[in-house]
Coordinates of C-alpha atoms (C1' of nucleotides) in Angstrom, one line a residue:
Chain A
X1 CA 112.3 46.2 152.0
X2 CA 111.3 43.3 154.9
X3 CA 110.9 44.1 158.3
X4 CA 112.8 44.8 160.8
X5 CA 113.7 42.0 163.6
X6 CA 111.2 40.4 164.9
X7 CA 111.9 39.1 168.4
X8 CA 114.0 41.0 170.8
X9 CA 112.7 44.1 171.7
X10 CA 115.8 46.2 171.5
X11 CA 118.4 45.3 173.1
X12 CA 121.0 47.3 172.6
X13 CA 123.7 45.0 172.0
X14 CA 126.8 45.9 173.7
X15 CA 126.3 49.6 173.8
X16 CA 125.8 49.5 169.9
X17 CA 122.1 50.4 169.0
X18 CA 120.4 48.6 166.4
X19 CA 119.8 51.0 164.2
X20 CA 123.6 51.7 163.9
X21 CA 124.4 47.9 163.6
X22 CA 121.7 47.9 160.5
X23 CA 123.9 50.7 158.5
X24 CA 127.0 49.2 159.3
X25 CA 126.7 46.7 156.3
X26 CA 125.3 50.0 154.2
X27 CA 128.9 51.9 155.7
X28 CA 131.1 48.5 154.6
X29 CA 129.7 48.2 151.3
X30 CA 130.4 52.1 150.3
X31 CA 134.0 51.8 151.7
X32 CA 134.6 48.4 150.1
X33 CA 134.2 50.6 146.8
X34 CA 136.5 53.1 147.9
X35 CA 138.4 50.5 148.9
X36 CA 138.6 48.9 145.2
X37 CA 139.3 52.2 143.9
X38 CA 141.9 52.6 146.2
X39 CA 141.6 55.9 148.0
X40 CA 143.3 55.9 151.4
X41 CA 140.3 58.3 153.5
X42 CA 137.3 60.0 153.1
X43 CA 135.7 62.3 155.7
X44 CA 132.7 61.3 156.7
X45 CA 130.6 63.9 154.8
X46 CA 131.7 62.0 151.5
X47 CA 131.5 58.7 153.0
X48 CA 128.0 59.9 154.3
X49 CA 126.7 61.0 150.7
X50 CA 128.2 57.1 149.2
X51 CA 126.2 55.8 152.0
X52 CA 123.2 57.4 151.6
X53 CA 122.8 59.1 155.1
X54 CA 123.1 61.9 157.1
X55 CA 127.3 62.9 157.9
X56 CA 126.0 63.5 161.8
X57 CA 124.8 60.0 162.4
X58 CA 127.5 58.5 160.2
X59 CA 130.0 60.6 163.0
X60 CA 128.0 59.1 165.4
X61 CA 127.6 55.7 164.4
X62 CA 131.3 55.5 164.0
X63 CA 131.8 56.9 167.5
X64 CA 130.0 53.5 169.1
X65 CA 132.8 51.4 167.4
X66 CA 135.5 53.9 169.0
X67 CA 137.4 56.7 168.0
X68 CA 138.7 55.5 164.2
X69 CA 139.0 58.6 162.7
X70 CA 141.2 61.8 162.6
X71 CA 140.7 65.0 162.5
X72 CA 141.0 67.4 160.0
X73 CA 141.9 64.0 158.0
X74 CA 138.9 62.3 157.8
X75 CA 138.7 58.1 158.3
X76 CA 141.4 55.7 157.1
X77 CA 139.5 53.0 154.3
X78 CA 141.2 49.9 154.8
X79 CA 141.0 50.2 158.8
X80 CA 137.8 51.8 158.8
X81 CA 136.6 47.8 156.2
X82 CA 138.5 46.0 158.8
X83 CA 137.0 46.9 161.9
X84 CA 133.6 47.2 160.8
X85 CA 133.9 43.7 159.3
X86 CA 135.4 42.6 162.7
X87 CA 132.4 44.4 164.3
X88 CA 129.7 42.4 162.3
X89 CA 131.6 39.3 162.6
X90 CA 132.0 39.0 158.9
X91 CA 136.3 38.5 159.3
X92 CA 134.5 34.6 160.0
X93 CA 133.3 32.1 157.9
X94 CA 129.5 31.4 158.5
X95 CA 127.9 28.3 156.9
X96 CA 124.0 28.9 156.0
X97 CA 121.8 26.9 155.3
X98 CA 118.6 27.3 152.6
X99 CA 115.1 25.3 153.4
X100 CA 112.9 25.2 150.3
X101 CA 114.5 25.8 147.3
X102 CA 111.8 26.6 145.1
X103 CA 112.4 30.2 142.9
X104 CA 113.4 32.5 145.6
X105 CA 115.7 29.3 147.5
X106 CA 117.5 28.7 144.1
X107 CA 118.1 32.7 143.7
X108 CA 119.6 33.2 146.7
X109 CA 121.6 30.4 146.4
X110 CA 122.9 32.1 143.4
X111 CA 123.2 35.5 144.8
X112 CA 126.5 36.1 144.8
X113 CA 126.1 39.0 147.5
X114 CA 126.4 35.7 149.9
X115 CA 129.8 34.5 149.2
X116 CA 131.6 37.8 148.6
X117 CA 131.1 38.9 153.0
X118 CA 131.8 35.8 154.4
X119 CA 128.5 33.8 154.1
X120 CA 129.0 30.2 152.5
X121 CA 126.1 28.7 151.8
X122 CA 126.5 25.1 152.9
X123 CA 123.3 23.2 152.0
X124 CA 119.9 23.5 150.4
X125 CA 117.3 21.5 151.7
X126 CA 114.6 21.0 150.2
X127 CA 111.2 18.4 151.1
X128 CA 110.5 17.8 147.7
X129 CA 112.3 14.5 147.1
X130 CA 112.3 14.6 143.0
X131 CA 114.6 17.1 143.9
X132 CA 117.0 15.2 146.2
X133 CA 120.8 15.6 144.1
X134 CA 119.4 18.6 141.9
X135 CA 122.7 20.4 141.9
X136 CA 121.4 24.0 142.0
X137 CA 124.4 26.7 142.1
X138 CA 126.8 23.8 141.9
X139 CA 125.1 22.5 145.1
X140 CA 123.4 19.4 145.2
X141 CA 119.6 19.9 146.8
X142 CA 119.6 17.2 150.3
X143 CA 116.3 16.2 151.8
X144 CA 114.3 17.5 154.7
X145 CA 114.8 13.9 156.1
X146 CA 118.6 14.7 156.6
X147 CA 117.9 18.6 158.1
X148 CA 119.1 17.5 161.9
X149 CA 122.3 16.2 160.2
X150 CA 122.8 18.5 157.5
X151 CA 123.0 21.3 160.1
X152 CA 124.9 19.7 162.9
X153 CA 128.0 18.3 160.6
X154 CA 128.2 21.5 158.8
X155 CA 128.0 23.4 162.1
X156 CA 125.5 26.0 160.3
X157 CA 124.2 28.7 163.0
X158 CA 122.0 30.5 160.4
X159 CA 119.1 29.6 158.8
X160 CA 117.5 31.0 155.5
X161 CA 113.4 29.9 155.1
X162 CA 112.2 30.3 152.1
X163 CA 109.2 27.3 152.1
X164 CA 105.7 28.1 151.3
X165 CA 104.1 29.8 154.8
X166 CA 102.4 26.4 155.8
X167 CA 106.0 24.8 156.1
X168 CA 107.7 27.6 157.8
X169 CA 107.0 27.3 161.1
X170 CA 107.8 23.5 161.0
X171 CA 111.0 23.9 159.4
X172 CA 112.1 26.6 161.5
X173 CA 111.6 24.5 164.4
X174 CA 113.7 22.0 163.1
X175 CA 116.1 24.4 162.5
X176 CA 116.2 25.5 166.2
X177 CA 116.6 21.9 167.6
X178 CA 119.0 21.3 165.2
X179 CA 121.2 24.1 166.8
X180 CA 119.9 27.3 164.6
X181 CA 120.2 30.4 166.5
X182 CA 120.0 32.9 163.6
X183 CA 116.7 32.9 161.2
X184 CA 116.3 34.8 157.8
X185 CA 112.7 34.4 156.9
X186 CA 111.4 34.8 153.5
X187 CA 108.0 33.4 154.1
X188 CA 105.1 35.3 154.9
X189 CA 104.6 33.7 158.4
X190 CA 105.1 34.8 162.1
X191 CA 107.5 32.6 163.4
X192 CA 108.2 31.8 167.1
X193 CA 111.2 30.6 168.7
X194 CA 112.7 30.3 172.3
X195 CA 114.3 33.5 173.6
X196 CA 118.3 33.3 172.6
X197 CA 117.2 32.8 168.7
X198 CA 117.0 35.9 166.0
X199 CA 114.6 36.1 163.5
X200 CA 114.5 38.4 160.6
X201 CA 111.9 38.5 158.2
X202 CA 111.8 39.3 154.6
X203 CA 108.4 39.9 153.2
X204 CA 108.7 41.4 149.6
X205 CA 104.6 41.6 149.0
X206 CA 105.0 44.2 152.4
X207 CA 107.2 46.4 150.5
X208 CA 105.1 46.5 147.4
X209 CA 101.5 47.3 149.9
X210 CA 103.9 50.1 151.3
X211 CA 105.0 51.6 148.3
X212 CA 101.3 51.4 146.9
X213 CA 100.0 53.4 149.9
X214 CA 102.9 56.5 149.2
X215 CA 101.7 56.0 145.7
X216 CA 97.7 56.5 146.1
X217 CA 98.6 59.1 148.6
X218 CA 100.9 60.6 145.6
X219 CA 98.1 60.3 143.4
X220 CA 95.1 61.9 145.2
X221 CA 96.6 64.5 147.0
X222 CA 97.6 65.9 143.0
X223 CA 93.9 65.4 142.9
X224 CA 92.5 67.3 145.0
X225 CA 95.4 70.3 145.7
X226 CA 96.4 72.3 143.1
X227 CA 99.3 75.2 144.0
X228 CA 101.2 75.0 147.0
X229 CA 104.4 72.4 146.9
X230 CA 102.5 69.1 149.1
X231 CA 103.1 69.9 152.9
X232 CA 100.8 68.1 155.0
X233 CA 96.9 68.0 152.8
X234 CA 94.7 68.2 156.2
X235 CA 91.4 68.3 154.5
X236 CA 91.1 64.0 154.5
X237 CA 90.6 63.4 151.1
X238 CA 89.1 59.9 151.5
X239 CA 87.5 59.8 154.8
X240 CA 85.5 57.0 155.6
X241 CA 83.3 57.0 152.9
X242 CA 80.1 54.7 153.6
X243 CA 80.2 52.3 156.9
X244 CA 79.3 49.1 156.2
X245 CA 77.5 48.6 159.5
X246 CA 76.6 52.0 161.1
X247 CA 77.0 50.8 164.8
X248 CA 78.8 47.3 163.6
X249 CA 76.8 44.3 164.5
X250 CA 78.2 41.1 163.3
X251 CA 78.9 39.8 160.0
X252 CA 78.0 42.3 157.5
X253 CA 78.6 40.1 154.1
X254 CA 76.6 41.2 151.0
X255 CA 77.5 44.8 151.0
X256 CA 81.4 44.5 151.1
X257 CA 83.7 44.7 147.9
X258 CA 85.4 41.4 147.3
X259 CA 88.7 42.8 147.1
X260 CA 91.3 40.3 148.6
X261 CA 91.4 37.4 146.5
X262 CA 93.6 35.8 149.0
Chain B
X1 CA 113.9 42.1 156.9
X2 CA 115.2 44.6 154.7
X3 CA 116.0 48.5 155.1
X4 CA 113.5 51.2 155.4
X5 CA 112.7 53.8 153.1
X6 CA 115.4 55.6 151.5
X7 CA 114.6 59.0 151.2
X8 CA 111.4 61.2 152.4
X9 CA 112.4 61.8 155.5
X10 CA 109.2 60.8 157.8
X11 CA 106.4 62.7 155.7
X12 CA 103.9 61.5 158.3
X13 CA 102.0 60.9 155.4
X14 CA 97.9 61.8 155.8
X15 CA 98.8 61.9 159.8
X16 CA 99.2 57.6 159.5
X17 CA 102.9 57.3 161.1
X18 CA 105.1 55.1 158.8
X19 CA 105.3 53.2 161.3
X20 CA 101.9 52.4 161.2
X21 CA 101.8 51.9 157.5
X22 CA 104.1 49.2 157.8
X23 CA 102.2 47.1 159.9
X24 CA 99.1 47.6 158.1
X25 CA 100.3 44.8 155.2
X26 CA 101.0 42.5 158.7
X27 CA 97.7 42.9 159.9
X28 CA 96.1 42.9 156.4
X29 CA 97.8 39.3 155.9
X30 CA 96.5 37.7 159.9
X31 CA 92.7 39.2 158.7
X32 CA 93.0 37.3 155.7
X33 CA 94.0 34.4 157.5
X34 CA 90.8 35.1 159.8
X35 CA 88.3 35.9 157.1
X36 CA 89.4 32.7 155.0
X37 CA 88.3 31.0 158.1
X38 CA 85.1 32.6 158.2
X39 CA 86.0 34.4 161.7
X40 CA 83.6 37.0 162.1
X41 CA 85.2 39.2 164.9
X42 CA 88.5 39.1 166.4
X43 CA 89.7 41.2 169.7
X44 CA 92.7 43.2 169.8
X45 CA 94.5 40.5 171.8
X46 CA 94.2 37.6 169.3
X47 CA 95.1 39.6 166.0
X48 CA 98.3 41.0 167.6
X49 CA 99.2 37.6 168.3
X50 CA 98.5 36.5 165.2
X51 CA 100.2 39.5 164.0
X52 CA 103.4 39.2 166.4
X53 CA 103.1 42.7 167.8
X54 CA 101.6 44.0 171.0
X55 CA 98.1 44.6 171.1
X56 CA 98.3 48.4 172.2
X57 CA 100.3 49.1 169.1
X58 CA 97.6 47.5 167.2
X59 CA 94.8 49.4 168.9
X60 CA 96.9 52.4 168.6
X61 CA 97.5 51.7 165.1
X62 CA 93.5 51.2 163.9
X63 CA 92.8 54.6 165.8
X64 CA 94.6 56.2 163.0
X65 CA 92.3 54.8 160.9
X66 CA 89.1 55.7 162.4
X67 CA 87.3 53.6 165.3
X68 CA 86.7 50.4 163.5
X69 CA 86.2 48.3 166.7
X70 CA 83.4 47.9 169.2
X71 CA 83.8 47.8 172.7
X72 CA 83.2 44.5 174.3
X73 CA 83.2 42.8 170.7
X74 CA 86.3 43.1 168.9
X75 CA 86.8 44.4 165.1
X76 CA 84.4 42.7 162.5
X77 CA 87.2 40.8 160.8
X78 CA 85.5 41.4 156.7
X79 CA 84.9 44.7 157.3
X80 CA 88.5 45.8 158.9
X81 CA 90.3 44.0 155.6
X82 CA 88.3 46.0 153.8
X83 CA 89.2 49.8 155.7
X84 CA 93.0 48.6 155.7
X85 CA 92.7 47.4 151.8
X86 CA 91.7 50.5 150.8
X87 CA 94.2 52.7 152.8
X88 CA 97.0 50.3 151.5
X89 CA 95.4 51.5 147.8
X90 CA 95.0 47.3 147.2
X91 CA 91.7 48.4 146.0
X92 CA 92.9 49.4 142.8
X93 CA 95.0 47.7 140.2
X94 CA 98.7 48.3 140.6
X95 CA 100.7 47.5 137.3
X96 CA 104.1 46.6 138.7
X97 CA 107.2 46.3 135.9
X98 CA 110.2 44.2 136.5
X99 CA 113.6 45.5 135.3
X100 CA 116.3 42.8 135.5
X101 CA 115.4 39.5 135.1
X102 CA 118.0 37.0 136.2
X103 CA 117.8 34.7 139.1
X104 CA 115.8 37.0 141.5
X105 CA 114.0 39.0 138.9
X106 CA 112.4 35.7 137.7
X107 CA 111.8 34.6 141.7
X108 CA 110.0 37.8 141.7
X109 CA 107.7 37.4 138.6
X110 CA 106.8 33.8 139.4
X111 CA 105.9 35.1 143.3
X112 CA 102.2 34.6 144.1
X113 CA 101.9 36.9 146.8
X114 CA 102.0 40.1 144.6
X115 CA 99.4 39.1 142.4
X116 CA 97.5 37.9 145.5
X117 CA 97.1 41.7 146.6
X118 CA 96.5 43.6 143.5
X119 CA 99.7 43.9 142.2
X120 CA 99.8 42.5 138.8
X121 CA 103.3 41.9 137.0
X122 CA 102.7 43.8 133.6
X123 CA 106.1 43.8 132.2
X124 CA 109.2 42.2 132.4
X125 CA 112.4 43.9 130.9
X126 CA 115.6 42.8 130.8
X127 CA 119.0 44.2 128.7
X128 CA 120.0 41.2 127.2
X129 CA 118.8 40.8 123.5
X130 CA 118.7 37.0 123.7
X131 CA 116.0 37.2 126.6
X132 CA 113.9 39.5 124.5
X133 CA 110.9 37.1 123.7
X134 CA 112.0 34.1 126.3
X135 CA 108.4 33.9 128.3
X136 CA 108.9 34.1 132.1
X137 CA 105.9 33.0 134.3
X138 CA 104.0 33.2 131.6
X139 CA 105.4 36.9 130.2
X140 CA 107.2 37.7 127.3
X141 CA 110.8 39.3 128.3
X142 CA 110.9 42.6 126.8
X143 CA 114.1 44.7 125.8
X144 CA 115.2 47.9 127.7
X145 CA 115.1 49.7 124.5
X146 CA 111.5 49.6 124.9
X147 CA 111.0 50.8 128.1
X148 CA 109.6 53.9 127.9
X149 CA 107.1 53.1 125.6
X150 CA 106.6 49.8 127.9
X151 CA 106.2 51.6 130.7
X152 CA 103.9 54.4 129.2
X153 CA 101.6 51.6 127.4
X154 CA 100.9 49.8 130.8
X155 CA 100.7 53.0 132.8
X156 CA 103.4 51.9 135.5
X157 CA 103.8 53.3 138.4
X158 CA 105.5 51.1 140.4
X159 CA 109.1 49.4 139.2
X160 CA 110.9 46.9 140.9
X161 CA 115.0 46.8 139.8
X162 CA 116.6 43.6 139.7
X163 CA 119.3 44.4 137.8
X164 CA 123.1 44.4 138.7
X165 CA 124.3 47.3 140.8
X166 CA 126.2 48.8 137.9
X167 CA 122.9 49.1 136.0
X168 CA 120.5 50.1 138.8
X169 CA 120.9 54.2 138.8
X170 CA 121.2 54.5 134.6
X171 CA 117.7 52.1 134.8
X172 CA 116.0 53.8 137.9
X173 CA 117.2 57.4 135.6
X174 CA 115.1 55.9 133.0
X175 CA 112.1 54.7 134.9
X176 CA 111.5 57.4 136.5
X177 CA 111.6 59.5 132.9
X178 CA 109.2 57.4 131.8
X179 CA 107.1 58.2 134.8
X180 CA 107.4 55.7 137.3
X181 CA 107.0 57.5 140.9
X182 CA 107.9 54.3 142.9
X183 CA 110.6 51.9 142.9
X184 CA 111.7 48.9 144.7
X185 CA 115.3 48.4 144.3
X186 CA 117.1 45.2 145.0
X187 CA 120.3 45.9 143.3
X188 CA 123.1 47.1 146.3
X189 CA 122.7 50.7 145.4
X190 CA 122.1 53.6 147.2
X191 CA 119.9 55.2 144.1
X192 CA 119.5 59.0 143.9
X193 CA 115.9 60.2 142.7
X194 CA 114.1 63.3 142.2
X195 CA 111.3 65.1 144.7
X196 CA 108.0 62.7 144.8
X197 CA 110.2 59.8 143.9
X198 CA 109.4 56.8 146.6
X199 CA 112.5 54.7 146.7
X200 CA 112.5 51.4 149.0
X201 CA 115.7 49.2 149.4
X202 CA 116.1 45.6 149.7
X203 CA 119.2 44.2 150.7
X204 CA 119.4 40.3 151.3
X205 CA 123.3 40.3 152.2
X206 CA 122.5 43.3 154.7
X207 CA 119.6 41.4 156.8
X208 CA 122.4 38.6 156.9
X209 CA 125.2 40.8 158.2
X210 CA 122.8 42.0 160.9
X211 CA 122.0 38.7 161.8
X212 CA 126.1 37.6 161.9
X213 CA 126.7 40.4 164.3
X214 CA 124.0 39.7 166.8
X215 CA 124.7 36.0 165.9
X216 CA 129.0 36.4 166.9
X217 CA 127.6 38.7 169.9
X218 CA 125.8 35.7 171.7
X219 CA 128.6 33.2 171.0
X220 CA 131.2 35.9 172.7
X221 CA 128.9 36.1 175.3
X222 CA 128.7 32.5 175.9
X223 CA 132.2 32.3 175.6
X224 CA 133.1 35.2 179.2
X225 CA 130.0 35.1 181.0
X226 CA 129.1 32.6 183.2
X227 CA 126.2 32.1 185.1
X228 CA 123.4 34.8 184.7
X229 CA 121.0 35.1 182.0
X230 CA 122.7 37.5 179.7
X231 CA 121.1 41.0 180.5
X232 CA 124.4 43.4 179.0
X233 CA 127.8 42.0 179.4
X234 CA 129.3 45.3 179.7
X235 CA 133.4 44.6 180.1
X236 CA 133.9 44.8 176.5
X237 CA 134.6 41.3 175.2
X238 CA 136.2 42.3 172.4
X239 CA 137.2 45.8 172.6
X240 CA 139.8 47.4 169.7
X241 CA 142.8 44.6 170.2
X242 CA 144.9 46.2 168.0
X243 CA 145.1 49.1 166.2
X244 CA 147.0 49.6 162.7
X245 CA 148.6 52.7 163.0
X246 CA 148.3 54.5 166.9
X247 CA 147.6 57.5 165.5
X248 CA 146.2 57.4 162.4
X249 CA 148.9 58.0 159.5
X250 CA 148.0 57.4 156.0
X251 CA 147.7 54.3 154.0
X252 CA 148.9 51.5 156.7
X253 CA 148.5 49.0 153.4
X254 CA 150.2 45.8 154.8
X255 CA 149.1 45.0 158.1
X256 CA 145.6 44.8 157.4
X257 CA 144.1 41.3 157.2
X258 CA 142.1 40.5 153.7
X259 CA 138.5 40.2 154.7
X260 CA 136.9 41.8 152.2
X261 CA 137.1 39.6 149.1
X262 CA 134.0 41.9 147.4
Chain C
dA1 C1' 156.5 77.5 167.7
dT2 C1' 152.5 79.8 166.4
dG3 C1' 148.4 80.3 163.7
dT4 C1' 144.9 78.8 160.6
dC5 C1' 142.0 75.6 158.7
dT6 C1' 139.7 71.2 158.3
dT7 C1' 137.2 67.5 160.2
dT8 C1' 136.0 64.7 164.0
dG9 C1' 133.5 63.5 168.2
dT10 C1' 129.8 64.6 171.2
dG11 C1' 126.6 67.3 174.4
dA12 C1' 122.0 68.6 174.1
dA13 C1' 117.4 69.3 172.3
dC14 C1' 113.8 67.4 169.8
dG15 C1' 110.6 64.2 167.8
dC16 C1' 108.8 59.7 166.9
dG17 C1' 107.4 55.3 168.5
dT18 C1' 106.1 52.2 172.2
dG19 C1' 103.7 50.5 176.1
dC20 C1' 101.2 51.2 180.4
dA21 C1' 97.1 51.8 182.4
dC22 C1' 92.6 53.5 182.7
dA23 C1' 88.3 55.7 181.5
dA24 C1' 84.6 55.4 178.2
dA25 C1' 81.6 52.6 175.5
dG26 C1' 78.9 49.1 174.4
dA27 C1' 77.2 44.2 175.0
dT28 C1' 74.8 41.2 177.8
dA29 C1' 72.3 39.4 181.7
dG30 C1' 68.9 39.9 185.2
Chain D
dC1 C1' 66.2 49.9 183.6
dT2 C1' 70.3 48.7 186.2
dA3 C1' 74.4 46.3 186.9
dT4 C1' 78.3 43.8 185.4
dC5 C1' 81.7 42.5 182.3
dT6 C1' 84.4 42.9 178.2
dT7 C1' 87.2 45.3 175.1
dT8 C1' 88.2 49.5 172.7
dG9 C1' 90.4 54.0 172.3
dT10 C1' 93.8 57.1 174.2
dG11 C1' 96.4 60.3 177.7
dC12 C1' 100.8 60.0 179.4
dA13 C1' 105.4 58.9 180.3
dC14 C1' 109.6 57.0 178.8
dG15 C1' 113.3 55.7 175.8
dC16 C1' 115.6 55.4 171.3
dG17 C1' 117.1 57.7 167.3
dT18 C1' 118.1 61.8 164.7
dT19 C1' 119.9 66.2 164.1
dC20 C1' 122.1 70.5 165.3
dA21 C1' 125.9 73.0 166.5
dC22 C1' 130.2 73.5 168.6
dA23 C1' 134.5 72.6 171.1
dA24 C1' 138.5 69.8 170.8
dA25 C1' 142.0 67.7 168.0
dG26 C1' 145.1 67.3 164.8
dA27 C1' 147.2 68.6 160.0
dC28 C1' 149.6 71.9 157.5
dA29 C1' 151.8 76.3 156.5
dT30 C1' 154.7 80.0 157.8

DNA sequence: ATGTCTTTGTGAACGCGTGCACAAAGATAG
DNA sequence: CTATCTTTGTGCACGCGTTCACAAAGACAT
């Protein structure tokens, strides 16, 4: 689900591409369960089916973070958790901070994915000031009043927005001057930010509209080809249909389905 | 945020790149914006920065659609929501079931931007027998026992997993027996699905653990470079310090720091 | 010590996605 | 009708990511 980063074009952070530091957490979390169950290696073709990937890129993922493996032996667990956890930066404590505790802010707060890899979530803030000293998750809710505070005397770096969109951008620049450098944005918003700030956004409606494409796809292609297992249906089953405007002049209102209600 | 598909490799589905697909929700969401505004036309140059991307990509993008745009105007803002609408399948009705509903499976049902773009929460399910009747947003919490039937009675095609990870496979198992061909999964799980099954992942402690690496990468690099905008501090800051056992041995079980508490 | 067997680490090819830069298309003015 | 100006649509090149396939490295047996 969510999308990927959305500043920084790609940079290739210290010779480790992004799209090896985004399964790194996917490679921790199968080798924490080896870890639990206590087998000492794996080879990266089991470690690659755990993860859910491909043994090749596992190989060369690994390969960025140095040689940590042996041959004919496969990877050592416990080394293997250790220096990817060194490699994300997960062997520190990081303090977070959640803005707008509404259902999703009081969810996460309660995830418990957050505390078990080394994120601590140190306040929720929320502008709603009925629910000023709400504990929620054993944490008492502060107010958007206190948000320059809150972040500088708990020395949090990362962010988590989780307002309604017409907040967002204001709270995440609040964040920023307050001395937020990482963002994790649930709300449906583009957010900008000086260079030297990450944002990554989390938009679950996306996922959904993603899925339902696949899934009309799915469903007319079964329509209209019978046989054959589905390769590539060339014939387009649902060309443009009818053209509102035939050359498009402008605003062509009557004729056109009201289907976004919002 | 949030990881990509899981499995289908890259069908290039109906010649519209993934990638593509992706965006379209993005662009769908700035048009809204737009046509709630009563915007008539927009150019490529002010919808990409509305959308955050660049405005090739978007031109590129709409040419997979068809040519939408006129030259020297811009794209006829109602009509373009209506051509991405329908590619997205937001035309029709989606009946979306919810299986898990604790802290984020509640989040979920009470979130208004599915049911903003025709994804309507028909069913909420949940294994606990004292839940079984408790309404949530407004919907009666249903037992798993049901779930076929629940699933079949609605027509559900799409399931969202909420559930712990222990649960996730058994209940993706029985969702997809009961038909369901797409399923969002929130539960840390690398789920394993038949042919035709669409399986998208999202992983809230993974988009954070991305963000804590690139997050610990600019504070080292603050910390030995001087000077310079950083472009690619290439001495490695922290390159392998120590390593447990020089040449790999098994089980080195008492030098290893604890990071990983779960 | 030598040979066999397993598994890593990586060179190389390929394909997708991105962005530049420009020609074609249409609007608009004269 | 002609000229100019704006903006789309796309050919092209480049770079990142993925995958194959294999040589090198080490374990293990004899």
């Amino acid at each position: 689900m969510a999308t990927g980063r959305t500043h920084r074009p790609a940079t290739r952070s210290r010779g480790i591409p992004e799209a090896t530091v985004a399964r790194l957490p996917l490679y921790l979390r199968a080798l924490t369960a080896l870890s639990e169950r206590s087998v000492p290696t794996v080879s990266s073709e089991e470690l690659a089916a755990a993860a859910g990937v491909n043994s090749a890129k596992l190989r060369k993922d690994f390969s960025y973070l140095g040689s940590y493996g042996t041959r004919g032996v496969g990877y050592d667990v416990e080394y293997l958790v250790y220096q990817i956890s060194r490699e994300l930066g997960l062997t520190q404590d990081w303090p977070v901070a959640i803005v707008g505790i509404g259902n999703l802010g009081a969810a996460l707060a309660n995830y418990g994915g957050f505390a078990s890899r080394g994120f601590r979530v140190a306040a929720l803030i929320d502008a709603d000031p009925a629910m000023a000293g709400t504990p929620v998750a054993g944490i008492a809710v502060q107010h958007t009043d206190d948000l320059d505070r809150i972040i500088s005397d708990n020395g949090v770096s990362i962010g988590v927005i989780t307002t309604p969109p017409g907040a967002a951008q204001q709270v995440c620049d609040r964040l920023v001057a307050a001395g937020v450098t990482s963002i994790l944005n649930f709300a449906p918003t583009v957010l900008s930010v000086p260079d030297g700030v990450d944002v990554r956004k989390v938009d679950l409606s996306i996922e959904l509209q993603i899925l339902a494409f696949h899934e009309q796809r799915k469903a007319g292609e079964e329509a209209a080809a019978d046989g054959r297992a589905g390769v590539d249906g060339d014939a387009d089953t649902d060309a443009p249909p009818m053209r509102a405007t035939p050359a498009g002049r402008k605003g062509p209102d009557g004729d056109m389905p009201a289907v976004m209600p919002a």
